[in-house]
Amino acid sequence: MAVDELDTRILRLLLEQPRTSVREYARILQVARGTVQARLDRLERDRVITGTGPTLSPAALGHPVLAFVHIEVTQGHLDDVGEALARVPEIVEAFSITGGGDLLTRVVARDNAHLEDVIQKLISLPGVVRTRSEVALRERVPYRLLPLVESVGRATGSR
């Protein structure tokens, strides 16, 4: 899907001012409200915009420990293990990967003892062969998309 300069400006506003109304976006961008709404609808339909909810802090919810857990799975059991992982509340993301392991999960925990309990739960799942964990010490670059949006906008503008 092609993202043009106006789409880029809209996406930037969404990222910088997520609680602003469509009417205010239109005023800032100096375009009709219907134009902004149509663009937002298309961006959602094309899955450029995939969510509108708040971003929550696991640490503020009492889970300050973050670990990345690689999971090796018995051949033919990837889907079963993936479904089982979805039932573990401390797993906030899981991806199929290439390289050393079959799945990479982002796990949050109350403390290191709780993290060990979660990992033991993962090891006991049918189809899990082994896990390898890496505890995050400090976030160096928070999840962000604005630099990517700006890069796409620059590339679009130079065509």
Short mmCIF file of C-alpha atoms in Angstrom, two decimals:
data_model
loop_
_atom_site.label_atom_id
_atom_site.label_comp_id
_atom_site.label_asym_id
_atom_site.label_seq_id
_atom_site.Cartn_x
_atom_site.Cartn_y
_atom_site.Cartn_z
CA MET A 1 0.00 0.00 0.00
CA ALA A 2 1.37 3.37 -0.96
CA VAL A 3 1.59 5.93 1.83
CA ASP A 4 1.70 9.46 0.48
CA GLU A 5 2.79 12.73 2.09
CA LEU A 6 -0.65 13.47 3.61
CA ASP A 7 -0.86 9.94 5.04
CA THR A 8 2.58 10.47 6.59
CA ARG A 9 1.47 13.75 8.17
CA ILE A 10 -1.67 12.08 9.54
CA LEU A 11 0.33 9.16 10.95
CA ARG A 12 2.79 11.56 12.57
CA LEU A 13 -0.09 13.37 14.30
CA LEU A 14 -1.58 10.06 15.44
CA LEU A 15 1.73 9.08 17.01
CA GLU A 16 2.46 12.48 18.55
CA GLN A 17 -1.09 13.42 19.59
CA PRO A 18 -3.07 10.16 19.85
CA ARG A 19 -5.96 11.64 21.84
CA THR A 20 -6.71 14.48 19.45
CA SER A 21 -9.97 14.49 17.48
CA VAL A 22 -10.26 14.02 13.73
CA ARG A 23 -11.63 17.55 13.53
CA GLU A 24 -8.49 18.90 15.22
CA TYR A 25 -6.23 16.83 12.94
CA ALA A 26 -8.03 18.36 9.96
CA ARG A 27 -7.55 21.86 11.37
CA ILE A 28 -3.83 21.26 11.98
CA LEU A 29 -3.33 19.73 8.52
CA GLN A 30 -5.56 22.34 6.85
CA VAL A 31 -7.64 19.73 5.01
CA ALA A 32 -11.30 18.77 5.24
CA ARG A 33 -12.38 16.58 8.16
CA GLY A 34 -13.88 14.12 5.68
CA THR A 35 -10.51 13.82 3.94
CA VAL A 36 -8.76 12.97 7.20
CA GLN A 37 -11.48 10.48 8.14
CA ALA A 38 -11.35 8.81 4.71
CA ARG A 39 -7.57 8.52 4.97
CA LEU A 40 -7.79 7.07 8.48
CA ASP A 41 -10.42 4.56 7.32
CA ARG A 42 -8.18 3.48 4.41
CA LEU A 43 -5.10 3.24 6.62
CA GLU A 44 -7.06 1.00 9.02
CA ARG A 45 -8.52 -1.09 6.19
CA ASP A 46 -5.03 -1.55 4.71
CA ARG A 47 -3.72 -2.50 8.20
CA VAL A 48 -1.24 0.39 8.36
CA ILE A 49 -3.06 1.41 11.55
CA THR A 50 -3.56 -1.75 13.59
CA GLY A 51 -4.77 -0.47 16.94
CA THR A 52 -6.14 2.51 18.78
CA GLY A 53 -5.90 1.43 22.40
CA PRO A 54 -3.58 2.82 25.05
CA THR A 55 -0.04 1.56 25.51
CA LEU A 56 0.25 0.02 28.97
CA SER A 57 3.31 -0.41 31.19
CA PRO A 58 3.84 -3.95 32.53
CA ALA A 59 6.17 -2.44 35.17
CA ALA A 60 3.38 -0.14 36.40
CA LEU A 61 1.12 -3.21 36.54
CA GLY A 62 3.58 -4.85 38.95
CA HIS A 63 5.67 -6.77 36.38
CA PRO A 64 8.97 -4.84 36.06
CA VAL A 65 11.10 -7.82 34.95
CA LEU A 66 11.32 -8.31 31.18
CA ALA A 67 12.88 -11.36 29.56
CA PHE A 68 13.15 -12.69 26.06
CA VAL A 69 12.64 -16.44 26.07
CA HIS A 70 13.63 -18.54 23.07
CA ILE A 71 11.66 -21.76 22.84
CA GLU A 72 12.67 -24.85 20.89
CA VAL A 73 9.67 -26.92 19.84
CA THR A 74 9.29 -30.56 18.80
CA GLN A 75 8.75 -30.75 15.03
CA GLY A 76 5.09 -30.58 14.11
CA HIS A 77 3.98 -28.95 17.39
CA LEU A 78 4.54 -25.27 16.65
CA ASP A 79 0.84 -24.41 16.40
CA ASP A 80 -0.02 -26.36 19.57
CA VAL A 81 2.72 -24.65 21.54
CA GLY A 82 1.69 -21.26 20.13
CA GLU A 83 -1.88 -21.83 21.31
CA ALA A 84 -0.64 -22.86 24.76
CA LEU A 85 1.56 -19.74 24.98
CA ALA A 86 -1.47 -17.58 24.30
CA ARG A 87 -2.94 -18.86 27.59
CA VAL A 88 0.05 -17.70 29.67
CA PRO A 89 -0.73 -14.13 30.80
CA GLU A 90 2.91 -13.20 31.39
CA ILE A 91 3.70 -13.74 27.70
CA VAL A 92 3.01 -10.42 26.06
CA GLU A 93 4.34 -11.34 22.58
CA ALA A 94 5.43 -14.46 20.74
CA PHE A 95 6.95 -14.83 17.28
CA SER A 96 7.96 -17.75 15.08
CA ILE A 97 11.61 -17.20 14.22
CA THR A 98 14.52 -18.54 12.24
CA GLY A 99 17.87 -19.32 13.80
CA GLY A 100 18.45 -20.72 17.28
CA GLY A 101 14.99 -21.78 18.34
CA ASP A 102 11.49 -21.86 16.94
CA LEU A 103 9.73 -19.18 18.98
CA LEU A 104 10.79 -15.95 20.61
CA THR A 105 8.62 -14.67 23.44
CA ARG A 106 8.59 -11.47 25.44
CA VAL A 107 7.83 -12.40 29.03
CA VAL A 108 7.10 -10.08 31.97
CA ALA A 109 7.30 -11.02 35.62
CA ARG A 110 6.97 -9.57 39.12
CA ASP A 111 10.55 -10.55 40.05
CA ASN A 112 13.20 -13.11 39.15
CA ALA A 113 11.55 -15.88 41.16
CA HIS A 114 8.29 -15.29 39.31
CA LEU A 115 10.19 -15.31 36.01
CA GLU A 116 11.63 -18.71 36.93
CA ASP A 117 8.10 -19.98 37.67
CA VAL A 118 6.88 -18.76 34.27
CA ILE A 119 9.83 -20.40 32.51
CA GLN A 120 9.18 -23.67 34.36
CA LYS A 121 5.57 -23.46 33.17
CA LEU A 122 6.81 -23.03 29.60
CA ILE A 123 9.21 -25.97 29.87
CA SER A 124 6.35 -28.19 31.03
CA LEU A 125 4.19 -27.45 27.97
CA PRO A 126 3.76 -30.45 25.64
CA GLY A 127 5.98 -29.95 22.59
CA VAL A 128 8.53 -27.68 24.29
CA VAL A 129 12.03 -29.18 24.09
CA ARG A 130 14.04 -26.42 25.80
CA THR A 131 14.14 -22.71 26.52
CA ARG A 132 16.87 -20.09 26.62
CA SER A 133 16.27 -16.83 28.46
CA GLU A 134 17.77 -13.37 28.32
CA VAL A 135 16.76 -10.81 30.93
CA ALA A 136 16.53 -7.21 29.75
CA LEU A 137 18.50 -4.82 31.94
CA ARG A 138 17.41 -1.45 30.56
CA GLU A 139 15.40 -0.26 27.58
CA ARG A 140 17.72 1.65 25.26
CA VAL A 141 15.35 2.42 22.39
CA PRO A 142 11.66 2.29 23.26
CA TYR A 143 9.23 0.84 20.74
CA ARG A 144 8.72 3.56 18.19
CA LEU A 145 7.47 3.99 14.66
CA LEU A 146 7.72 7.72 14.07
CA PRO A 147 11.25 7.54 12.54
CA LEU A 148 10.02 4.81 10.18
CA VAL A 149 6.94 6.85 9.23
CA GLU A 150 9.15 9.86 8.54
CA SER A 151 11.53 7.72 6.47
CA VAL A 152 8.63 6.34 4.41
CA GLY A 153 7.31 9.87 3.97
CA ARG A 154 10.68 11.11 2.72
CA ALA A 155 10.95 8.19 0.30
CA THR A 156 7.42 8.86 -0.96
CA GLY A 157 8.13 12.57 -1.43
CA SER A 158 11.27 11.89 -3.48
CA ARG A 159 9.56 9.66 -6.04
#
